[in-house]
Protein backbone atom coordinates (compact mmCIF):
# COMPACT_ATOMS: atom_id res chain seq x y z
CA UNK A 1 0.00 0.00 0.00
CA UNK A 2 2.85 2.38 0.84
CA UNK A 3 4.45 1.61 -2.48
CA UNK A 4 1.23 2.40 -4.35
CA UNK A 5 0.85 5.67 -2.45
CA UNK A 6 4.45 6.56 -3.23
CA UNK A 7 3.94 5.85 -6.94
CA UNK A 8 0.70 7.81 -7.05
CA UNK A 9 2.38 10.72 -5.27
CA UNK A 10 5.26 10.64 -7.73
CA UNK A 11 2.91 10.54 -10.72
CA UNK A 12 0.81 13.37 -9.28
CA UNK A 13 3.91 15.49 -8.61
CA UNK A 14 5.29 14.87 -12.12
CA UNK A 15 1.95 15.70 -13.70
CA UNK A 16 1.61 18.91 -11.70
CA UNK A 17 5.15 20.00 -12.61
CA UNK A 18 4.53 19.62 -16.33
CA UNK A 19 1.80 22.24 -16.14
CA UNK A 20 3.71 24.72 -13.98
CA UNK A 21 5.55 26.37 -16.87
CA UNK A 22 9.04 25.77 -15.52
CA UNK A 23 10.38 24.37 -18.78
CA UNK A 24 8.63 27.01 -20.87
CA UNK A 25 10.11 29.79 -18.77
CA UNK A 26 13.55 28.24 -19.22
CA UNK A 27 13.05 28.03 -23.02
CA UNK A 28 11.90 31.64 -23.13
CA UNK A 29 14.87 32.78 -21.05
CA UNK A 30 17.26 30.98 -23.41
CA UNK A 31 15.49 32.53 -26.41
CA UNK A 32 16.09 36.01 -24.96
CA UNK A 33 19.77 35.22 -24.41
CA UNK A 34 20.11 33.88 -27.97
CA UNK A 35 18.34 36.93 -29.41
CA UNK A 36 20.67 39.20 -27.44
CA UNK A 37 23.63 37.31 -28.91
CA UNK A 38 22.27 38.09 -32.38
CA UNK A 39 22.07 41.79 -31.48
CA UNK A 40 25.66 41.78 -30.24
CA UNK A 41 26.82 39.95 -33.38
CA UNK A 42 25.15 42.52 -35.64
CA UNK A 43 26.76 45.41 -33.73
CA UNK A 44 30.13 43.63 -33.86
CA UNK A 45 29.82 43.32 -37.63
CA UNK A 46 29.29 47.06 -37.85
CA UNK A 47 32.25 47.74 -35.57
CA UNK A 48 34.42 45.49 -37.75
CA UNK A 49 33.42 47.31 -40.95
CA UNK A 50 34.04 50.82 -39.64
CA UNK A 51 37.87 50.80 -39.76
CA UNK A 52 37.78 49.76 -43.42
CA UNK A 53 35.27 52.47 -44.27
CA UNK A 54 37.31 55.09 -42.43
CA UNK A 55 40.50 54.09 -44.27
CA UNK A 56 38.85 54.39 -47.67
CA UNK A 57 37.37 57.79 -46.83
CA UNK A 58 40.68 58.89 -45.30
CA UNK A 59 42.41 58.34 -48.61
CA UNK A 60 40.07 60.75 -50.36
CA UNK A 61 39.22 63.23 -47.66
CA UNK A 62 42.32 63.69 -45.55
CA UNK A 63 41.30 67.16 -44.36
CA UNK A 64 38.03 65.86 -42.86
CA UNK A 65 39.97 64.74 -39.82
CA UNK A 66 37.35 65.83 -37.27
CA UNK A 67 34.68 63.54 -38.72
CA UNK A 68 37.06 60.63 -39.09
CA UNK A 69 38.23 61.10 -35.52
CA UNK A 70 34.61 61.15 -34.27
CA UNK A 71 33.88 57.85 -36.00
CA UNK A 72 37.04 56.25 -34.62
CA UNK A 73 36.33 57.52 -31.09
CA UNK A 74 32.72 56.33 -31.18
CA UNK A 75 33.85 52.87 -32.24
CA UNK A 76 36.50 52.82 -29.51
CA UNK A 77 33.91 53.81 -26.91
CA UNK A 78 31.75 50.85 -27.90
CA UNK A 79 34.79 48.58 -27.86
CA UNK A 80 35.56 49.57 -24.27
CA UNK A 81 32.15 48.45 -23.02
CA UNK A 82 32.34 44.99 -21.52
CA UNK A 83 28.93 43.46 -22.05
CA UNK A 84 27.52 40.07 -21.63
CA UNK A 85 24.09 38.56 -21.46
CA UNK A 86 23.65 40.20 -18.03
CA UNK A 87 23.05 43.59 -19.71
CA UNK A 88 19.51 42.45 -20.54
CA UNK A 89 18.73 42.38 -16.83
CA UNK A 90 20.20 45.82 -16.11
CA UNK A 91 18.29 48.87 -17.40
CA UNK A 92 21.26 51.21 -16.78
CA UNK A 93 23.69 48.99 -18.70
CA UNK A 94 21.14 48.68 -21.51
CA UNK A 95 20.82 52.49 -21.66
CA UNK A 96 24.63 52.88 -21.78
CA UNK A 97 24.86 50.30 -24.54
CA UNK A 98 22.17 52.03 -26.59
CA UNK A 99 23.82 55.44 -26.07
CA UNK A 100 27.18 54.13 -27.27
CA UNK A 101 25.58 52.56 -30.35
CA UNK A 102 23.73 55.84 -30.98
CA UNK A 103 27.10 57.62 -30.96
CA UNK A 104 28.36 55.31 -33.68
CA UNK A 105 25.22 55.88 -35.74
CA UNK A 106 25.63 59.64 -35.44
CA UNK A 107 29.31 59.54 -36.39
CA UNK A 108 28.57 57.30 -39.38
CA UNK A 109 25.91 59.75 -40.56
CA UNK A 110 28.49 62.54 -40.53
CA UNK A 111 30.92 60.30 -42.39
CA UNK A 112 28.35 59.71 -45.11
CA UNK A 113 27.87 63.48 -45.45
CA UNK A 114 31.63 63.81 -45.95
CA UNK A 115 31.45 61.13 -48.63
CA UNK A 116 28.75 63.09 -50.47
CA UNK A 117 31.22 65.96 -50.87
CA UNK A 118 33.66 63.83 -52.84
CA UNK A 119 32.29 62.50 -56.15
CA UNK A 120 35.44 60.47 -56.78
CA UNK A 121 35.00 58.74 -53.44
CA UNK A 122 31.38 57.90 -54.15
CA UNK A 123 32.43 56.33 -57.45
CA UNK A 124 35.20 54.28 -55.82
CA UNK A 125 34.22 50.59 -55.86
CA UNK A 126 35.75 49.90 -52.43
CA UNK A 127 33.74 52.69 -50.88
CA UNK A 128 30.55 51.60 -52.64
CA UNK A 129 31.03 48.01 -51.47
CA UNK A 130 31.67 49.10 -47.89
CA UNK A 131 28.67 51.43 -47.97
CA UNK A 132 26.44 48.54 -49.13
CA UNK A 133 27.90 46.30 -46.44
CA UNK A 134 27.23 48.94 -43.81
CA UNK A 135 23.67 49.44 -45.05
CA UNK A 136 23.07 45.70 -44.89
CA UNK A 137 24.55 45.61 -41.41
CA UNK A 138 22.26 48.39 -40.23
CA UNK A 139 19.32 46.37 -41.55
CA UNK A 140 20.60 43.29 -39.70
CA UNK A 141 20.90 45.32 -36.51
CA UNK A 142 17.30 46.44 -36.85
CA UNK A 143 16.08 42.89 -37.49
CA UNK A 144 18.09 41.61 -34.50
CA UNK A 145 16.61 44.33 -32.25
CA UNK A 146 13.08 43.47 -33.36
CA UNK A 147 13.65 39.76 -32.74
CA UNK A 148 15.19 40.52 -29.37
CA UNK A 149 12.20 42.64 -28.36
CA UNK A 150 9.84 39.86 -29.48
CA UNK A 151 11.76 37.33 -27.36
CA UNK A 152 11.69 39.72 -24.40
CA UNK A 153 7.93 40.19 -24.79
CA UNK A 154 7.35 36.41 -24.84
CA UNK A 155 9.61 35.91 -21.82
CA UNK A 156 8.14 38.76 -19.79
CA UNK A 157 4.63 37.51 -20.53
CA UNK A 158 5.56 33.96 -19.55
CA UNK A 159 6.80 34.96 -16.10
CA UNK A 160 3.79 37.18 -15.42
CA UNK A 161 0.91 34.87 -16.43
CA UNK A 162 -0.69 32.11 -14.38
CA UNK A 163 0.52 29.46 -13.51
CA UNK A 164 4.04 30.38 -14.67
CA UNK A 165 4.08 33.38 -12.35
CA UNK A 166 3.75 31.04 -9.36
CA UNK A 167 6.60 28.89 -10.62
CA UNK A 168 8.76 31.94 -11.20
CA UNK A 169 7.95 33.45 -7.79
CA UNK A 170 8.55 30.20 -5.90
CA UNK A 171 11.43 28.62 -7.83
CA UNK A 172 13.17 30.82 -10.36
CA UNK A 173 12.89 34.45 -9.20
CA UNK A 174 13.65 35.74 -12.71
CA UNK A 175 13.22 39.44 -13.39
CA UNK A 176 11.64 41.04 -16.44
CA UNK A 177 14.09 41.60 -19.30
CA UNK A 178 14.75 45.07 -20.70
CA UNK A 179 13.71 45.65 -24.33
CA UNK A 180 15.41 48.00 -26.77
CA UNK A 181 13.86 51.44 -26.77
CA UNK A 182 13.98 54.19 -29.34
CA UNK A 183 16.66 56.84 -28.89
CA UNK A 184 15.56 60.17 -27.46
CA UNK A 185 14.13 62.35 -30.23
CA UNK A 186 13.49 59.41 -32.57
CA UNK A 187 9.79 60.22 -32.58
CA UNK A 188 10.48 63.40 -34.56
CA UNK A 189 10.92 63.04 -38.30
CA UNK A 190 14.28 64.36 -39.55
CA UNK A 191 14.16 67.53 -41.62
CA UNK A 192 15.71 67.29 -45.05
CA UNK A 193 16.81 70.53 -46.70
CA UNK A 194 18.12 70.96 -50.23
PDB file of C-alpha atoms in Angstrom, residues 2-189:
ATOM      1  CA  UNK A   2       2.851   2.384   0.844  1.00  0.00           C
ATOM      2  CA  UNK A   3       4.454   1.614  -2.476  1.00  0.00           C
ATOM      3  CA  UNK A   4       1.231   2.399  -4.351  1.00  0.00           C
ATOM      4  CA  UNK A   5       0.846   5.667  -2.450  1.00  0.00           C
ATOM      5  CA  UNK A   6       4.455   6.561  -3.225  1.00  0.00           C
ATOM      6  CA  UNK A   7       3.944   5.855  -6.938  1.00  0.00           C
ATOM      7  CA  UNK A   8       0.703   7.815  -7.048  1.00  0.00           C
ATOM      8  CA  UNK A   9       2.377  10.721  -5.270  1.00  0.00           C
ATOM      9  CA  UNK A  10       5.262  10.636  -7.728  1.00  0.00           C
ATOM     10  CA  UNK A  11       2.910  10.537 -10.722  1.00  0.00           C
ATOM     11  CA  UNK A  12       0.808  13.370  -9.279  1.00  0.00           C
ATOM     12  CA  UNK A  13       3.906  15.491  -8.611  1.00  0.00           C
ATOM     13  CA  UNK A  14       5.293  14.865 -12.121  1.00  0.00           C
ATOM     14  CA  UNK A  15       1.951  15.695 -13.697  1.00  0.00           C
ATOM     15  CA  UNK A  16       1.609  18.909 -11.703  1.00  0.00           C
ATOM     16  CA  UNK A  17       5.149  20.003 -12.613  1.00  0.00           C
ATOM     17  CA  UNK A  18       4.529  19.616 -16.334  1.00  0.00           C
ATOM     18  CA  UNK A  19       1.795  22.245 -16.143  1.00  0.00           C
ATOM     19  CA  UNK A  20       3.707  24.718 -13.978  1.00  0.00           C
ATOM     20  CA  UNK A  21       5.548  26.368 -16.867  1.00  0.00           C
ATOM     21  CA  UNK A  22       9.042  25.773 -15.517  1.00  0.00           C
ATOM     22  CA  UNK A  23      10.377  24.366 -18.779  1.00  0.00           C
ATOM     23  CA  UNK A  24       8.627  27.012 -20.866  1.00  0.00           C
ATOM     24  CA  UNK A  25      10.115  29.794 -18.765  1.00  0.00           C
ATOM     25  CA  UNK A  26      13.554  28.236 -19.224  1.00  0.00           C
ATOM     26  CA  UNK A  27      13.048  28.026 -23.015  1.00  0.00           C
ATOM     27  CA  UNK A  28      11.896  31.639 -23.129  1.00  0.00           C
ATOM     28  CA  UNK A  29      14.873  32.781 -21.049  1.00  0.00           C
ATOM     29  CA  UNK A  30      17.256  30.982 -23.414  1.00  0.00           C
ATOM     30  CA  UNK A  31      15.487  32.534 -26.411  1.00  0.00           C
ATOM     31  CA  UNK A  32      16.089  36.013 -24.964  1.00  0.00           C
ATOM     32  CA  UNK A  33      19.767  35.216 -24.411  1.00  0.00           C
ATOM     33  CA  UNK A  34      20.110  33.882 -27.969  1.00  0.00           C
ATOM     34  CA  UNK A  35      18.344  36.927 -29.412  1.00  0.00           C
ATOM     35  CA  UNK A  36      20.671  39.198 -27.440  1.00  0.00           C
ATOM     36  CA  UNK A  37      23.629  37.306 -28.908  1.00  0.00           C
ATOM     37  CA  UNK A  38      22.271  38.088 -32.382  1.00  0.00           C
ATOM     38  CA  UNK A  39      22.070  41.790 -31.478  1.00  0.00           C
ATOM     39  CA  UNK A  40      25.659  41.779 -30.243  1.00  0.00           C
ATOM     40  CA  UNK A  41      26.821  39.948 -33.381  1.00  0.00           C
ATOM     41  CA  UNK A  42      25.153  42.522 -35.639  1.00  0.00           C
ATOM     42  CA  UNK A  43      26.755  45.405 -33.734  1.00  0.00           C
ATOM     43  CA  UNK A  44      30.131  43.631 -33.860  1.00  0.00           C
ATOM     44  CA  UNK A  45      29.816  43.318 -37.630  1.00  0.00           C
ATOM     45  CA  UNK A  46      29.294  47.062 -37.852  1.00  0.00           C
ATOM     46  CA  UNK A  47      32.250  47.739 -35.572  1.00  0.00           C
ATOM     47  CA  UNK A  48      34.419  45.493 -37.750  1.00  0.00           C
ATOM     48  CA  UNK A  49      33.420  47.313 -40.955  1.00  0.00           C
ATOM     49  CA  UNK A  50      34.038  50.823 -39.636  1.00  0.00           C
ATOM     50  CA  UNK A  51      37.874  50.796 -39.755  1.00  0.00           C
ATOM     51  CA  UNK A  52      37.784  49.765 -43.422  1.00  0.00           C
ATOM     52  CA  UNK A  53      35.267  52.469 -44.269  1.00  0.00           C
ATOM     53  CA  UNK A  54      37.309  55.087 -42.428  1.00  0.00           C
ATOM     54  CA  UNK A  55      40.504  54.095 -44.265  1.00  0.00           C
ATOM     55  CA  UNK A  56      38.849  54.390 -47.671  1.00  0.00           C
ATOM     56  CA  UNK A  57      37.369  57.789 -46.831  1.00  0.00           C
ATOM     57  CA  UNK A  58      40.677  58.894 -45.303  1.00  0.00           C
ATOM     58  CA  UNK A  59      42.414  58.335 -48.614  1.00  0.00           C
ATOM     59  CA  UNK A  60      40.066  60.747 -50.358  1.00  0.00           C
ATOM     60  CA  UNK A  61      39.216  63.234 -47.656  1.00  0.00           C
ATOM     61  CA  UNK A  62      42.319  63.690 -45.552  1.00  0.00           C
ATOM     62  CA  UNK A  63      41.304  67.158 -44.355  1.00  0.00           C
ATOM     63  CA  UNK A  64      38.027  65.855 -42.862  1.00  0.00           C
ATOM     64  CA  UNK A  65      39.970  64.740 -39.816  1.00  0.00           C
ATOM     65  CA  UNK A  66      37.346  65.831 -37.271  1.00  0.00           C
ATOM     66  CA  UNK A  67      34.678  63.544 -38.725  1.00  0.00           C
ATOM     67  CA  UNK A  68      37.058  60.627 -39.094  1.00  0.00           C
ATOM     68  CA  UNK A  69      38.232  61.100 -35.516  1.00  0.00           C
ATOM     69  CA  UNK A  70      34.613  61.153 -34.273  1.00  0.00           C
ATOM     70  CA  UNK A  71      33.880  57.847 -36.000  1.00  0.00           C
ATOM     71  CA  UNK A  72      37.036  56.250 -34.624  1.00  0.00           C
ATOM     72  CA  UNK A  73      36.332  57.518 -31.089  1.00  0.00           C
ATOM     73  CA  UNK A  74      32.717  56.328 -31.183  1.00  0.00           C
ATOM     74  CA  UNK A  75      33.849  52.867 -32.238  1.00  0.00           C
ATOM     75  CA  UNK A  76      36.503  52.822 -29.513  1.00  0.00           C
ATOM     76  CA  UNK A  77      33.910  53.806 -26.909  1.00  0.00           C
ATOM     77  CA  UNK A  78      31.751  50.854 -27.897  1.00  0.00           C
ATOM     78  CA  UNK A  79      34.791  48.576 -27.858  1.00  0.00           C
ATOM     79  CA  UNK A  80      35.563  49.567 -24.265  1.00  0.00           C
ATOM     80  CA  UNK A  81      32.147  48.452 -23.019  1.00  0.00           C
ATOM     81  CA  UNK A  82      32.343  44.986 -21.516  1.00  0.00           C
ATOM     82  CA  UNK A  83      28.933  43.464 -22.053  1.00  0.00           C
ATOM     83  CA  UNK A  84      27.520  40.066 -21.634  1.00  0.00           C
ATOM     84  CA  UNK A  85      24.087  38.564 -21.464  1.00  0.00           C
ATOM     85  CA  UNK A  86      23.648  40.201 -18.034  1.00  0.00           C
ATOM     86  CA  UNK A  87      23.052  43.594 -19.709  1.00  0.00           C
ATOM     87  CA  UNK A  88      19.512  42.446 -20.535  1.00  0.00           C
ATOM     88  CA  UNK A  89      18.731  42.378 -16.826  1.00  0.00           C
ATOM     89  CA  UNK A  90      20.195  45.816 -16.112  1.00  0.00           C
ATOM     90  CA  UNK A  91      18.288  48.873 -17.402  1.00  0.00           C
ATOM     91  CA  UNK A  92      21.264  51.208 -16.784  1.00  0.00           C
ATOM     92  CA  UNK A  93      23.686  48.993 -18.703  1.00  0.00           C
ATOM     93  CA  UNK A  94      21.145  48.684 -21.510  1.00  0.00           C
ATOM     94  CA  UNK A  95      20.822  52.494 -21.665  1.00  0.00           C
ATOM     95  CA  UNK A  96      24.633  52.884 -21.785  1.00  0.00           C
ATOM     96  CA  UNK A  97      24.858  50.297 -24.542  1.00  0.00           C
ATOM     97  CA  UNK A  98      22.169  52.030 -26.587  1.00  0.00           C
ATOM     98  CA  UNK A  99      23.818  55.435 -26.072  1.00  0.00           C
ATOM     99  CA  UNK A 100      27.181  54.130 -27.273  1.00  0.00           C
ATOM    100  CA  UNK A 101      25.580  52.561 -30.347  1.00  0.00           C
ATOM    101  CA  UNK A 102      23.734  55.844 -30.980  1.00  0.00           C
ATOM    102  CA  UNK A 103      27.097  57.621 -30.956  1.00  0.00           C
ATOM    103  CA  UNK A 104      28.364  55.307 -33.684  1.00  0.00           C
ATOM    104  CA  UNK A 105      25.219  55.880 -35.744  1.00  0.00           C
ATOM    105  CA  UNK A 106      25.626  59.641 -35.443  1.00  0.00           C
ATOM    106  CA  UNK A 107      29.309  59.536 -36.386  1.00  0.00           C
ATOM    107  CA  UNK A 108      28.572  57.302 -39.377  1.00  0.00           C
ATOM    108  CA  UNK A 109      25.913  59.750 -40.562  1.00  0.00           C
ATOM    109  CA  UNK A 110      28.489  62.542 -40.525  1.00  0.00           C
ATOM    110  CA  UNK A 111      30.924  60.304 -42.388  1.00  0.00           C
ATOM    111  CA  UNK A 112      28.352  59.707 -45.111  1.00  0.00           C
ATOM    112  CA  UNK A 113      27.869  63.483 -45.454  1.00  0.00           C
ATOM    113  CA  UNK A 114      31.635  63.808 -45.954  1.00  0.00           C
ATOM    114  CA  UNK A 115      31.453  61.126 -48.630  1.00  0.00           C
ATOM    115  CA  UNK A 116      28.754  63.092 -50.467  1.00  0.00           C
ATOM    116  CA  UNK A 117      31.218  65.959 -50.875  1.00  0.00           C
ATOM    117  CA  UNK A 118      33.660  63.832 -52.837  1.00  0.00           C
ATOM    118  CA  UNK A 119      32.285  62.502 -56.152  1.00  0.00           C
ATOM    119  CA  UNK A 120      35.441  60.467 -56.782  1.00  0.00           C
ATOM    120  CA  UNK A 121      35.001  58.735 -53.445  1.00  0.00           C
ATOM    121  CA  UNK A 122      31.380  57.898 -54.151  1.00  0.00           C
ATOM    122  CA  UNK A 123      32.428  56.325 -57.454  1.00  0.00           C
ATOM    123  CA  UNK A 124      35.196  54.277 -55.824  1.00  0.00           C
ATOM    124  CA  UNK A 125      34.225  50.590 -55.857  1.00  0.00           C
ATOM    125  CA  UNK A 126      35.747  49.901 -52.429  1.00  0.00           C
ATOM    126  CA  UNK A 127      33.736  52.689 -50.883  1.00  0.00           C
ATOM    127  CA  UNK A 128      30.551  51.600 -52.645  1.00  0.00           C
ATOM    128  CA  UNK A 129      31.034  48.007 -51.474  1.00  0.00           C
ATOM    129  CA  UNK A 130      31.665  49.100 -47.894  1.00  0.00           C
ATOM    130  CA  UNK A 131      28.668  51.425 -47.972  1.00  0.00           C
ATOM    131  CA  UNK A 132      26.442  48.540 -49.125  1.00  0.00           C
ATOM    132  CA  UNK A 133      27.897  46.301 -46.437  1.00  0.00           C
ATOM    133  CA  UNK A 134      27.226  48.940 -43.813  1.00  0.00           C
ATOM    134  CA  UNK A 135      23.668  49.442 -45.054  1.00  0.00           C
ATOM    135  CA  UNK A 136      23.071  45.698 -44.887  1.00  0.00           C
ATOM    136  CA  UNK A 137      24.551  45.611 -41.415  1.00  0.00           C
ATOM    137  CA  UNK A 138      22.262  48.391 -40.227  1.00  0.00           C
ATOM    138  CA  UNK A 139      19.317  46.366 -41.545  1.00  0.00           C
ATOM    139  CA  UNK A 140      20.602  43.290 -39.695  1.00  0.00           C
ATOM    140  CA  UNK A 141      20.903  45.324 -36.512  1.00  0.00           C
ATOM    141  CA  UNK A 142      17.302  46.443 -36.846  1.00  0.00           C
ATOM    142  CA  UNK A 143      16.083  42.891 -37.486  1.00  0.00           C
ATOM    143  CA  UNK A 144      18.087  41.613 -34.501  1.00  0.00           C
ATOM    144  CA  UNK A 145      16.612  44.332 -32.252  1.00  0.00           C
ATOM    145  CA  UNK A 146      13.077  43.469 -33.357  1.00  0.00           C
ATOM    146  CA  UNK A 147      13.648  39.764 -32.744  1.00  0.00           C
ATOM    147  CA  UNK A 148      15.192  40.515 -29.367  1.00  0.00           C
ATOM    148  CA  UNK A 149      12.204  42.641 -28.358  1.00  0.00           C
ATOM    149  CA  UNK A 150       9.838  39.863 -29.482  1.00  0.00           C
ATOM    150  CA  UNK A 151      11.757  37.328 -27.363  1.00  0.00           C
ATOM    151  CA  UNK A 152      11.689  39.721 -24.401  1.00  0.00           C
ATOM    152  CA  UNK A 153       7.934  40.189 -24.793  1.00  0.00           C
ATOM    153  CA  UNK A 154       7.347  36.413 -24.842  1.00  0.00           C
ATOM    154  CA  UNK A 155       9.613  35.912 -21.823  1.00  0.00           C
ATOM    155  CA  UNK A 156       8.142  38.762 -19.791  1.00  0.00           C
ATOM    156  CA  UNK A 157       4.630  37.513 -20.529  1.00  0.00           C
ATOM    157  CA  UNK A 158       5.562  33.962 -19.554  1.00  0.00           C
ATOM    158  CA  UNK A 159       6.804  34.960 -16.096  1.00  0.00           C
ATOM    159  CA  UNK A 160       3.791  37.176 -15.424  1.00  0.00           C
ATOM    160  CA  UNK A 161       0.910  34.874 -16.434  1.00  0.00           C
ATOM    161  CA  UNK A 162      -0.687  32.111 -14.380  1.00  0.00           C
ATOM    162  CA  UNK A 163       0.522  29.455 -13.515  1.00  0.00           C
ATOM    163  CA  UNK A 164       4.040  30.379 -14.668  1.00  0.00           C
ATOM    164  CA  UNK A 165       4.084  33.380 -12.345  1.00  0.00           C
ATOM    165  CA  UNK A 166       3.748  31.037  -9.363  1.00  0.00           C
ATOM    166  CA  UNK A 167       6.605  28.886 -10.618  1.00  0.00           C
ATOM    167  CA  UNK A 168       8.760  31.941 -11.197  1.00  0.00           C
ATOM    168  CA  UNK A 169       7.955  33.454  -7.791  1.00  0.00           C
ATOM    169  CA  UNK A 170       8.546  30.201  -5.904  1.00  0.00           C
ATOM    170  CA  UNK A 171      11.434  28.622  -7.827  1.00  0.00           C
ATOM    171  CA  UNK A 172      13.166  30.825 -10.361  1.00  0.00           C
ATOM    172  CA  UNK A 173      12.892  34.448  -9.197  1.00  0.00           C
ATOM    173  CA  UNK A 174      13.654  35.739 -12.706  1.00  0.00           C
ATOM    174  CA  UNK A 175      13.221  39.441 -13.392  1.00  0.00           C
ATOM    175  CA  UNK A 176      11.644  41.036 -16.436  1.00  0.00           C
ATOM    176  CA  UNK A 177      14.087  41.602 -19.304  1.00  0.00           C
ATOM    177  CA  UNK A 178      14.753  45.069 -20.699  1.00  0.00           C
ATOM    178  CA  UNK A 179      13.715  45.654 -24.331  1.00  0.00           C
ATOM    179  CA  UNK A 180      15.414  48.003 -26.772  1.00  0.00           C
ATOM    180  CA  UNK A 181      13.862  51.437 -26.771  1.00  0.00           C
ATOM    181  CA  UNK A 182      13.982  54.194 -29.341  1.00  0.00           C
ATOM    182  CA  UNK A 183      16.656  56.843 -28.894  1.00  0.00           C
ATOM    183  CA  UNK A 184      15.555  60.172 -27.461  1.00  0.00           C
ATOM    184  CA  UNK A 185      14.134  62.346 -30.229  1.00  0.00           C
ATOM    185  CA  UNK A 186      13.490  59.414 -32.572  1.00  0.00           C
ATOM    186  CA  UNK A 187       9.790  60.215 -32.577  1.00  0.00           C
ATOM    187  CA  UNK A 188      10.480  63.400 -34.562  1.00  0.00           C
ATOM    188  CA  UNK A 189      10.918  63.040 -38.304  1.00  0.00           C
TER     189      UNK A 189
END
